[in-house]
Amino acid sequence: MIKITKFGGSSVSSAGQFKKIKGIIESDPARQFVVVSAIGKRDSRDSKVTDLLYLANAHLQYRVSCDDLLGTVGQRFCEIARDLGLTYPISQEFGRFHHRAVAGDYTPEFIVSRGEYFTARLMAENLGFPFVDATEVIAFAPDGQIDMEKTAAQVQKAIEVHGRFVLPGFYGAAPDGEVRLLDRGGGDITGAILAQCVGADLYENWTDVSGFLSADPRIVDNPKSIARITYAELRELSYMGASVLHEEAIFPVKEAGIPLAIKNTNRPQDRGTIISEFTDPTTDEPIITGIAGKRDFVAVHIKQNHMSNKVGIVRRALTIFERYRVSIEHIPTGIDSFAVVVQGDDVKDCLYSIVADINTEIEPDEIEIVDHIALISTVGRNMPHRPGVSGRLFGELGRAGINIRMIAQGSEELDIIVGVDDADFEKAISVIYHGFIDSDENVITVAELEQSEQCRQKKNRGF
Ligand code: ASP
């Protein structure tokens, strides 16, 4: 069993957090490969080291002194090393880095990468693990993408030489050997790449929350956490606004079929959330996994009498949106009308030009703009082939006096999307949450699951 454990900035923000990590690593021998972010905030007023290093770069660029900033960063590292009694000469090493940074010896990317570098140095000693530099492992191709072949070979070599190790996240080496950064939050990506290269059984992403919540806690009090979620469900929920992992962090492990666990460094006993492709029905499952939504969509309604007999109108309308490079969210259709639903932000500068083009190129009988629409997605891998879910959902919204302006459900039946007025957004989410997720009826037993699986297989064979 091999686990990749990645710790985010808040998990490594103090000596106390370093100690928690030591406990977590020592409690499971499968945790052999550790990836760390740069030390982050201890509380909401604190600064992240990465942000301070970006700021130091800006100061250097404008020839303003950054001594205070680098002094603050150095101090944070030294405090952790002192409190843990580490022997790594952080004060001298950081001092040398500070001096050369000010002298203009380094690229901006190198300067920013030192957040992860020094954190990993200290973490390696804290755990008694070897340190491996990310420039020796994570290889960028000339096009800026990760060179997976080279990276995999370098990972193997690092394992042969060191066995287990601590690796700084967020950066790697360009083909010329210079430090290159991943996107912000890229420590998650490093962990996922490592998991794929090692062929890990589990990628653990340790943070300061106990997994994903089934609804936005700013809208619903104390929402339940999600025990298991599939990649497809996660994609739906994150697309609809639930804040989750760095999207690119999901791809390498998804491709390799490696489950990803979100765990809380401050509450390691909490089960967290497992993201995996397969859900074997060994325990009871929820019908609805989670709810997420976004405000401020715009629907452009196009009506033309006897449209149902004409061919090509929808295509011509969509071509106009494409011309303005506007991505389309939904296309609910009627007999002689259809609507194109887009994000308000995407059309804020071109909506009237789009409408003018539709008028001249399609000559509809009527065109109407409805704005301030919120879309709410109710997601559940166990919804397919389960009659009554949408009936209940619409019933709950109806009883709460919420008018539904639009409905969409794909044939995969993974989610039900309803459009409501922006003003009803929070109420609708809360009603759906309390009507479903928080109710006893959101549970399907293993026996029911097996039965429905058999039904599904029978039906599929019928095709
Ligand atoms: N330290 C980097 C950032 O703040 C990367 C990471 O935290 O994963 O974006």
Coordinates of C-alpha atoms and ligand atoms in Angstrom, one line a residue:
M1 CA 0.0 0.0 0.0
I2 CA 1.5 3.4 -1.0
K3 CA -0.1 6.7 -0.1
I4 CA 1.0 10.1 -1.3
T5 CA 0.3 12.7 1.4
K6 CA 0.2 16.3 0.5
F7 CA -0.1 19.0 3.1
G8 CA -1.4 22.5 2.3
G9 CA -0.2 25.8 3.6
S10 CA -2.4 26.0 6.7
S11 CA -1.3 22.5 7.6
V12 CA 2.4 23.6 7.8
S13 CA 1.9 27.1 9.2
S14 CA 3.6 26.5 12.6
A15 CA 5.7 24.2 14.7
G16 CA 2.4 22.9 16.2
Q17 CA 1.2 21.9 12.8
F18 CA 4.5 20.3 11.9
K19 CA 4.1 18.1 15.0
K20 CA 0.6 17.1 14.0
I21 CA 2.0 16.0 10.6
K22 CA 4.6 13.9 12.3
G23 CA 1.8 12.1 14.1
I24 CA -0.1 11.6 11.0
I25 CA 2.9 10.2 9.0
E26 CA 4.0 8.0 11.9
S27 CA 0.5 6.5 12.3
D28 CA 0.6 4.9 8.9
P29 CA 3.6 3.2 7.3
A30 CA 2.0 3.6 3.9
R31 CA 2.7 7.3 4.1
Q32 CA 6.2 7.3 2.5
F33 CA 6.0 10.3 0.1
V34 CA 5.2 13.7 1.4
V35 CA 4.5 16.8 -0.6
V36 CA 4.3 20.2 1.1
S37 CA 3.1 23.7 0.2
A38 CA 4.8 26.8 1.5
I39 CA 3.9 27.7 5.1
G40 CA 0.6 29.5 5.1
K41 CA -1.7 31.5 7.3
R42 CA -1.9 30.7 11.1
D43 CA -5.1 32.7 11.3
S44 CA -7.2 34.9 9.0
R45 CA -5.0 38.0 9.6
D46 CA -1.8 36.2 8.8
S47 CA 0.0 36.2 5.4
K48 CA 0.9 33.2 3.3
V49 CA 4.7 33.0 2.6
T50 CA 4.0 32.6 -1.1
D51 CA 2.1 35.9 -1.2
L52 CA 5.0 37.6 0.6
L53 CA 7.5 36.2 -1.9
Y54 CA 5.4 37.5 -4.8
L55 CA 5.3 40.8 -3.1
A56 CA 9.0 40.8 -2.6
N57 CA 9.5 40.2 -6.3
A58 CA 7.3 43.2 -7.1
H59 CA 9.4 45.3 -4.7
L60 CA 12.6 44.1 -6.4
Q61 CA 11.2 44.9 -9.8
Y62 CA 10.4 48.5 -8.8
R63 CA 13.7 48.8 -6.9
V64 CA 12.0 49.2 -3.6
S65 CA 13.6 47.6 -0.5
C66 CA 12.1 44.2 0.3
D67 CA 14.3 43.6 3.3
D68 CA 11.3 43.8 5.7
L69 CA 9.3 41.3 3.7
L70 CA 12.1 38.8 3.3
G71 CA 12.9 39.4 7.0
T72 CA 9.3 38.4 7.9
V73 CA 9.5 35.3 5.8
G74 CA 12.9 34.2 7.2
Q75 CA 11.6 34.8 10.7
R76 CA 8.6 32.4 10.2
F77 CA 11.0 29.6 9.0
C78 CA 13.4 30.3 11.9
E79 CA 10.6 30.2 14.5
I80 CA 9.4 26.8 13.3
A81 CA 13.0 25.4 13.2
R82 CA 13.7 26.8 16.7
D83 CA 10.4 25.5 18.3
L84 CA 11.1 22.1 16.9
G85 CA 14.8 22.1 17.7
L86 CA 15.8 21.4 14.1
T87 CA 19.5 21.4 13.1
Y88 CA 19.0 22.5 9.5
P89 CA 20.9 25.8 9.3
I90 CA 17.8 27.8 8.2
S91 CA 19.1 31.1 9.5
Q92 CA 22.3 30.9 7.4
E93 CA 20.6 29.4 4.3
F94 CA 17.7 31.9 4.3
G95 CA 20.2 34.7 5.0
R96 CA 22.2 33.7 2.0
F97 CA 19.1 33.5 -0.2
H98 CA 17.9 36.9 1.1
H99 CA 21.2 38.5 0.2
R100 CA 21.4 37.0 -3.3
A101 CA 17.7 37.8 -4.0
V102 CA 18.4 41.5 -3.2
A103 CA 21.5 41.4 -5.4
G104 CA 19.4 40.3 -8.3
D105 CA 20.9 36.8 -8.7
Y106 CA 17.6 35.0 -9.0
T107 CA 14.6 34.8 -11.3
P108 CA 11.2 35.7 -9.8
E109 CA 10.1 32.1 -10.1
F110 CA 13.1 30.9 -8.1
I111 CA 12.3 33.4 -5.4
V112 CA 8.7 32.3 -5.1
S113 CA 9.7 28.7 -5.1
R114 CA 11.8 29.1 -1.9
G115 CA 8.5 29.1 0.1
E116 CA 8.0 25.4 -0.7
Y117 CA 11.8 24.6 -0.8
F118 CA 12.5 25.7 2.8
T119 CA 9.2 24.3 4.1
A120 CA 10.2 20.9 2.7
R121 CA 13.7 21.2 4.1
L122 CA 12.3 21.7 7.6
M123 CA 9.6 19.1 7.1
A124 CA 12.1 16.5 6.0
E125 CA 14.1 16.9 9.2
N126 CA 10.9 17.0 11.3
L127 CA 9.9 13.6 9.9
G128 CA 13.4 12.1 9.6
F129 CA 12.8 11.6 5.8
P130 CA 15.3 12.5 3.0
F131 CA 14.6 15.7 1.2
V132 CA 14.4 15.6 -2.6
D133 CA 14.3 18.8 -4.6
A134 CA 11.4 19.3 -7.0
T135 CA 13.8 20.4 -9.8
E136 CA 15.2 16.9 -9.7
V137 CA 11.8 15.3 -10.1
I138 CA 9.1 17.4 -11.7
A139 CA 10.2 18.1 -15.4
F140 CA 8.5 20.7 -17.6
A141 CA 8.5 20.1 -21.4
P142 CA 9.5 23.0 -23.7
D143 CA 5.8 23.8 -24.2
G144 CA 5.3 24.4 -20.5
Q145 CA 3.3 21.2 -19.9
I146 CA 4.7 18.5 -17.5
D147 CA 6.9 16.0 -19.3
M148 CA 5.3 12.9 -17.7
E149 CA 7.8 10.5 -19.1
K150 CA 10.8 12.3 -17.8
T151 CA 9.1 13.0 -14.5
A152 CA 8.2 9.3 -14.0
A153 CA 11.8 8.3 -14.7
Q154 CA 13.1 10.9 -12.2
V155 CA 10.6 9.8 -9.6
Q156 CA 11.8 6.2 -9.9
K157 CA 15.4 7.3 -9.6
A158 CA 14.6 9.3 -6.5
I159 CA 12.8 6.2 -5.0
E160 CA 15.8 4.0 -5.8
V161 CA 18.3 6.4 -4.2
H162 CA 16.2 7.6 -1.2
G163 CA 13.3 5.2 -0.6
R164 CA 10.8 7.6 1.0
F165 CA 11.1 11.4 0.8
V166 CA 9.7 14.9 1.3
L167 CA 9.2 16.8 -1.9
P168 CA 8.4 20.6 -2.2
G169 CA 5.2 21.2 -4.2
F170 CA 4.4 23.9 -6.7
Y171 CA 7.6 23.9 -8.9
G172 CA 9.8 21.9 -11.1
A173 CA 12.6 22.4 -13.6
A174 CA 12.3 23.8 -17.2
P175 CA 14.4 21.9 -19.8
D176 CA 17.2 24.4 -19.2
G177 CA 17.2 23.5 -15.5
E178 CA 15.7 26.8 -14.3
V179 CA 12.9 26.7 -11.7
R180 CA 9.5 26.9 -13.2
L181 CA 6.2 27.3 -11.2
L182 CA 3.0 25.5 -11.6
D183 CA -0.3 27.5 -11.2
R184 CA -1.2 29.0 -7.9
G185 CA -2.3 26.2 -5.5
G186 CA -0.1 24.0 -7.6
G187 CA 1.1 21.9 -4.7
D188 CA -2.0 19.8 -5.3
I189 CA -0.8 19.2 -8.8
T190 CA 2.6 18.1 -7.6
G191 CA 1.0 15.6 -5.3
A192 CA -1.3 14.2 -8.1
I193 CA 1.6 13.9 -10.5
L194 CA 3.7 12.0 -7.9
A195 CA 0.7 9.7 -7.1
Q196 CA 0.4 8.9 -10.8
C197 CA 4.2 8.3 -11.3
V198 CA 4.5 6.1 -8.1
G199 CA 1.2 4.2 -9.0
A200 CA -0.1 5.1 -5.5
D201 CA -3.1 3.4 -4.0
L202 CA -4.3 6.6 -2.5
Y203 CA -3.6 10.3 -2.8
E204 CA -4.3 12.1 0.5
N205 CA -4.7 15.8 0.3
W206 CA -4.5 17.2 3.9
T207 CA -6.0 20.6 4.5
D208 CA -8.0 22.4 7.2
V209 CA -11.5 21.1 6.4
S210 CA -12.9 17.6 6.9
G211 CA -13.7 17.0 3.2
F212 CA -16.3 18.4 1.0
L213 CA -19.6 19.7 2.3
S214 CA -22.9 18.8 0.7
A215 CA -23.9 22.5 0.5
D216 CA -22.4 25.9 0.9
P217 CA -22.0 26.5 4.7
R218 CA -22.7 30.2 4.1
I219 CA -26.2 29.2 3.0
V220 CA -26.9 26.1 5.1
D221 CA -26.0 25.8 8.7
N222 CA -23.6 22.9 9.4
P223 CA -24.1 21.0 6.2
K224 CA -23.3 17.3 6.2
S225 CA -19.9 16.3 4.8
I226 CA -19.7 14.1 1.8
A227 CA -18.2 10.7 2.5
R228 CA -17.7 9.6 -1.1
I229 CA -18.0 11.4 -4.4
T230 CA -17.2 10.4 -7.9
Y231 CA -15.1 12.5 -10.2
A232 CA -18.1 13.2 -12.4
E233 CA -20.1 14.5 -9.4
L234 CA -17.2 16.5 -8.3
R235 CA -16.9 18.1 -11.7
E236 CA -20.6 19.0 -11.6
L237 CA -20.4 20.5 -8.1
S238 CA -17.2 22.4 -8.7
Y239 CA -18.4 23.8 -12.0
M240 CA -21.4 25.0 -10.3
G241 CA -19.4 26.9 -7.7
A242 CA -18.5 24.6 -4.9
S243 CA -14.9 25.4 -4.1
V244 CA -12.8 22.3 -4.4
L245 CA -9.4 21.3 -5.4
H246 CA -7.3 22.7 -8.1
E247 CA -8.9 21.2 -11.2
E248 CA -5.7 20.1 -12.8
A249 CA -4.9 18.3 -9.5
I250 CA -7.7 15.9 -10.2
F251 CA -6.8 14.9 -13.8
P252 CA -3.5 12.9 -13.1
V253 CA -5.1 10.8 -10.3
K254 CA -8.4 10.4 -12.2
E255 CA -6.6 9.1 -15.3
A256 CA -4.6 6.7 -13.2
G257 CA -7.8 5.5 -11.3
I258 CA -6.2 6.5 -8.0
P259 CA -8.7 7.6 -5.3
L260 CA -8.2 10.9 -3.7
A261 CA -8.9 11.6 0.0
I262 CA -9.5 15.0 1.4
K263 CA -8.5 15.0 5.1
N264 CA -8.2 17.5 7.9
T265 CA -4.8 17.9 9.5
N266 CA -6.4 19.3 12.6
R267 CA -8.9 16.4 12.9
P268 CA -7.3 13.4 11.4
Q269 CA -9.9 11.2 13.0
D270 CA -12.6 12.6 10.8
R271 CA -13.2 10.4 7.8
G272 CA -13.0 13.2 5.2
T273 CA -14.1 12.7 1.6
I274 CA -13.0 10.1 -0.8
I275 CA -13.1 10.9 -4.5
S276 CA -13.0 7.8 -6.7
E277 CA -14.3 6.6 -10.0
F278 CA -16.0 3.5 -8.7
T279 CA -18.6 3.2 -5.9
D280 CA -19.1 -0.3 -4.9
P281 CA -22.3 -0.6 -2.9
T282 CA -20.9 -2.0 0.3
T283 CA -22.5 0.6 2.5
D284 CA -25.7 2.7 2.4
E285 CA -25.5 5.4 -0.1
P286 CA -27.1 8.8 -0.4
I287 CA -29.5 9.6 -3.3
I288 CA -28.4 13.2 -3.5
T289 CA -24.7 13.8 -2.9
G290 CA -24.6 17.6 -2.9
I291 CA -26.0 20.9 -4.1
A292 CA -24.2 23.8 -5.6
G293 CA -25.3 26.8 -7.6
K294 CA -24.3 30.1 -9.2
R295 CA -26.1 33.3 -9.7
D296 CA -26.3 35.8 -12.6
F297 CA -27.1 33.8 -15.7
V298 CA -28.8 35.3 -18.7
A299 CA -31.3 33.5 -20.9
V300 CA -31.9 34.8 -24.5
H301 CA -35.3 33.5 -25.5
I302 CA -35.9 33.1 -29.2
K303 CA -39.3 32.5 -30.6
Q304 CA -40.4 31.8 -34.2
N305 CA -43.8 30.5 -35.2
H306 CA -43.6 27.0 -36.8
M307 CA -39.9 26.8 -35.9
S308 CA -40.4 23.1 -35.2
N309 CA -40.7 22.5 -39.0
K310 CA -37.6 24.5 -39.9
V311 CA -34.1 23.2 -39.8
G312 CA -30.9 25.1 -38.8
I313 CA -32.3 27.9 -36.6
V314 CA -30.7 26.7 -33.4
R315 CA -27.4 26.1 -35.2
R316 CA -27.4 29.7 -36.6
A317 CA -28.2 31.1 -33.2
L318 CA -25.4 29.2 -31.6
T319 CA -23.0 30.3 -34.3
I320 CA -23.6 33.9 -33.3
F321 CA -22.7 33.1 -29.7
E322 CA -19.6 31.3 -30.9
R323 CA -18.6 34.3 -32.9
Y324 CA -18.5 36.4 -29.7
R325 CA -16.7 33.5 -28.0
V326 CA -19.4 33.0 -25.5
S327 CA -19.7 29.6 -23.9
I328 CA -23.2 28.2 -23.7
E329 CA -24.5 26.6 -20.5
H330 CA -27.9 25.3 -21.5
I331 CA -30.4 25.3 -24.3
P332 CA -33.9 24.6 -23.0
T333 CA -36.2 24.1 -25.9
G334 CA -40.0 24.5 -26.5
I335 CA -41.9 23.7 -29.7
D336 CA -41.5 27.0 -31.4
S337 CA -39.0 28.6 -29.1
F338 CA -35.7 27.9 -27.4
A339 CA -33.5 29.8 -25.0
V340 CA -29.7 30.1 -24.9
V341 CA -28.5 30.3 -21.3
V342 CA -25.1 31.9 -20.7
Q343 CA -23.1 33.4 -17.8
G344 CA -24.0 37.0 -17.3
D345 CA -20.3 37.9 -17.0
D346 CA -19.5 36.4 -20.4
V347 CA -22.0 38.7 -22.3
K348 CA -21.8 41.9 -20.3
D349 CA -20.1 43.7 -23.1
C350 CA -21.6 41.9 -26.1
L351 CA -25.2 41.1 -25.3
Y352 CA -26.8 43.8 -27.4
S353 CA -24.6 43.0 -30.4
I354 CA -25.6 39.4 -30.1
V355 CA -29.3 40.3 -29.9
A356 CA -28.8 42.6 -33.0
D357 CA -27.1 39.8 -34.9
I358 CA -29.9 37.3 -34.0
N359 CA -32.5 39.8 -35.2
T360 CA -30.8 40.3 -38.6
E361 CA -29.6 36.8 -39.2
I362 CA -32.5 34.7 -37.8
E363 CA -35.4 37.2 -37.9
P364 CA -37.3 35.7 -35.0
D365 CA -40.9 36.7 -34.2
E366 CA -39.8 37.5 -30.7
I367 CA -36.7 37.8 -28.7
E368 CA -36.6 38.3 -24.9
I369 CA -33.8 38.6 -22.5
V370 CA -34.2 37.3 -19.0
D371 CA -31.4 38.1 -16.6
H372 CA -30.6 37.5 -13.0
I373 CA -31.2 33.8 -13.2
A374 CA -29.6 31.5 -10.7
L375 CA -28.9 27.9 -11.6
I376 CA -28.9 25.3 -8.9
S377 CA -27.5 21.8 -9.5
T378 CA -28.6 18.9 -7.4
V379 CA -26.1 16.1 -8.0
G380 CA -26.3 12.4 -7.2
R381 CA -24.7 9.4 -8.7
N382 CA -27.6 7.3 -7.3
M383 CA -30.3 9.3 -9.0
P384 CA -30.4 7.5 -12.4
H385 CA -33.4 5.1 -12.7
R386 CA -34.9 6.3 -9.5
P387 CA -38.4 7.6 -10.1
G388 CA -39.7 10.5 -8.0
V389 CA -36.6 12.4 -7.3
S390 CA -37.4 15.4 -9.5
G391 CA -41.0 15.2 -8.5
R392 CA -40.0 15.6 -4.9
L393 CA -37.5 18.4 -5.7
F394 CA -40.1 20.4 -7.6
G395 CA -42.7 19.7 -4.9
E396 CA -40.4 21.1 -2.2
L397 CA -39.6 24.2 -4.2
G398 CA -43.3 24.7 -5.0
R399 CA -44.3 24.4 -1.3
A400 CA -41.7 27.0 -0.4
G401 CA -43.3 29.4 -3.0
I402 CA -40.2 29.3 -5.2
N403 CA -41.0 29.8 -8.9
I404 CA -38.9 27.6 -11.2
R405 CA -37.9 29.4 -14.4
M406 CA -36.0 26.7 -16.1
I407 CA -35.3 22.9 -15.8
A408 CA -32.5 20.8 -17.3
Q409 CA -31.6 17.2 -16.8
G410 CA -29.1 15.3 -18.9
S411 CA -29.9 11.8 -19.9
E412 CA -27.2 10.6 -17.7
E413 CA -29.4 11.7 -14.8
L414 CA -26.4 12.7 -12.7
D415 CA -28.0 16.1 -11.8
I416 CA -31.1 18.1 -11.9
I417 CA -30.6 21.7 -12.7
V418 CA -33.2 24.3 -11.9
G419 CA -33.2 28.0 -12.8
V420 CA -34.7 30.4 -10.2
D421 CA -34.6 34.1 -9.8
D422 CA -31.4 35.3 -8.2
A423 CA -33.4 36.6 -5.3
D424 CA -34.6 33.0 -4.5
F425 CA -31.1 31.4 -4.8
E426 CA -30.3 30.9 -1.1
K427 CA -33.8 29.9 -0.1
A428 CA -33.9 27.3 -2.9
I429 CA -30.6 25.8 -1.9
S430 CA -31.7 25.6 1.7
V431 CA -35.1 24.1 0.8
I432 CA -33.5 21.4 -1.4
Y433 CA -30.9 20.7 1.3
H434 CA -33.5 20.3 4.1
G435 CA -35.9 18.4 1.9
F436 CA -33.4 15.9 0.7
I437 CA -29.9 15.7 2.1
D438 CA -31.0 16.4 5.6
S439 CA -33.9 14.0 5.5
D440 CA -33.9 10.3 6.4
E441 CA -35.1 9.5 3.0
N442 CA -31.8 10.4 1.4
V443 CA -30.5 6.9 2.1
I444 CA -30.5 3.9 -0.2
T445 CA -29.6 0.6 1.5
V446 CA -27.1 -1.8 0.0
A447 CA -29.9 -4.2 -0.8
E448 CA -31.8 -1.5 -2.7
L449 CA -28.6 -0.6 -4.6
E450 CA -27.9 -4.1 -5.6
Q451 CA -31.5 -4.5 -6.8
S452 CA -31.4 -1.4 -8.9
E453 CA -28.0 -2.4 -10.3
Q454 CA -29.5 -5.6 -11.5
C455 CA -32.5 -3.7 -13.0
R456 CA -30.1 -1.4 -14.8
Q457 CA -28.0 -4.2 -16.2
K458 CA -31.2 -5.9 -17.4
K459 CA -32.4 -2.7 -19.1
N460 CA -29.0 -2.1 -20.7
R461 CA -29.0 -5.6 -22.1
G462 CA -32.3 -4.8 -23.7
F463 CA -30.7 -2.3 -26.1
Ligands
ASP1 N1 2.3 28.0 -2.3 C1 1.6 28.0 -3.5 C2 0.4 29.0 -3.5 O1 0.2 29.6 -2.5 C3 1.2 26.6 -4.0 C4 0.3 25.8 -3.0 O2 0.0 26.3 -1.9 O3 -0.1 24.7 -3.4 O4 -0.3 29.1 -4.5

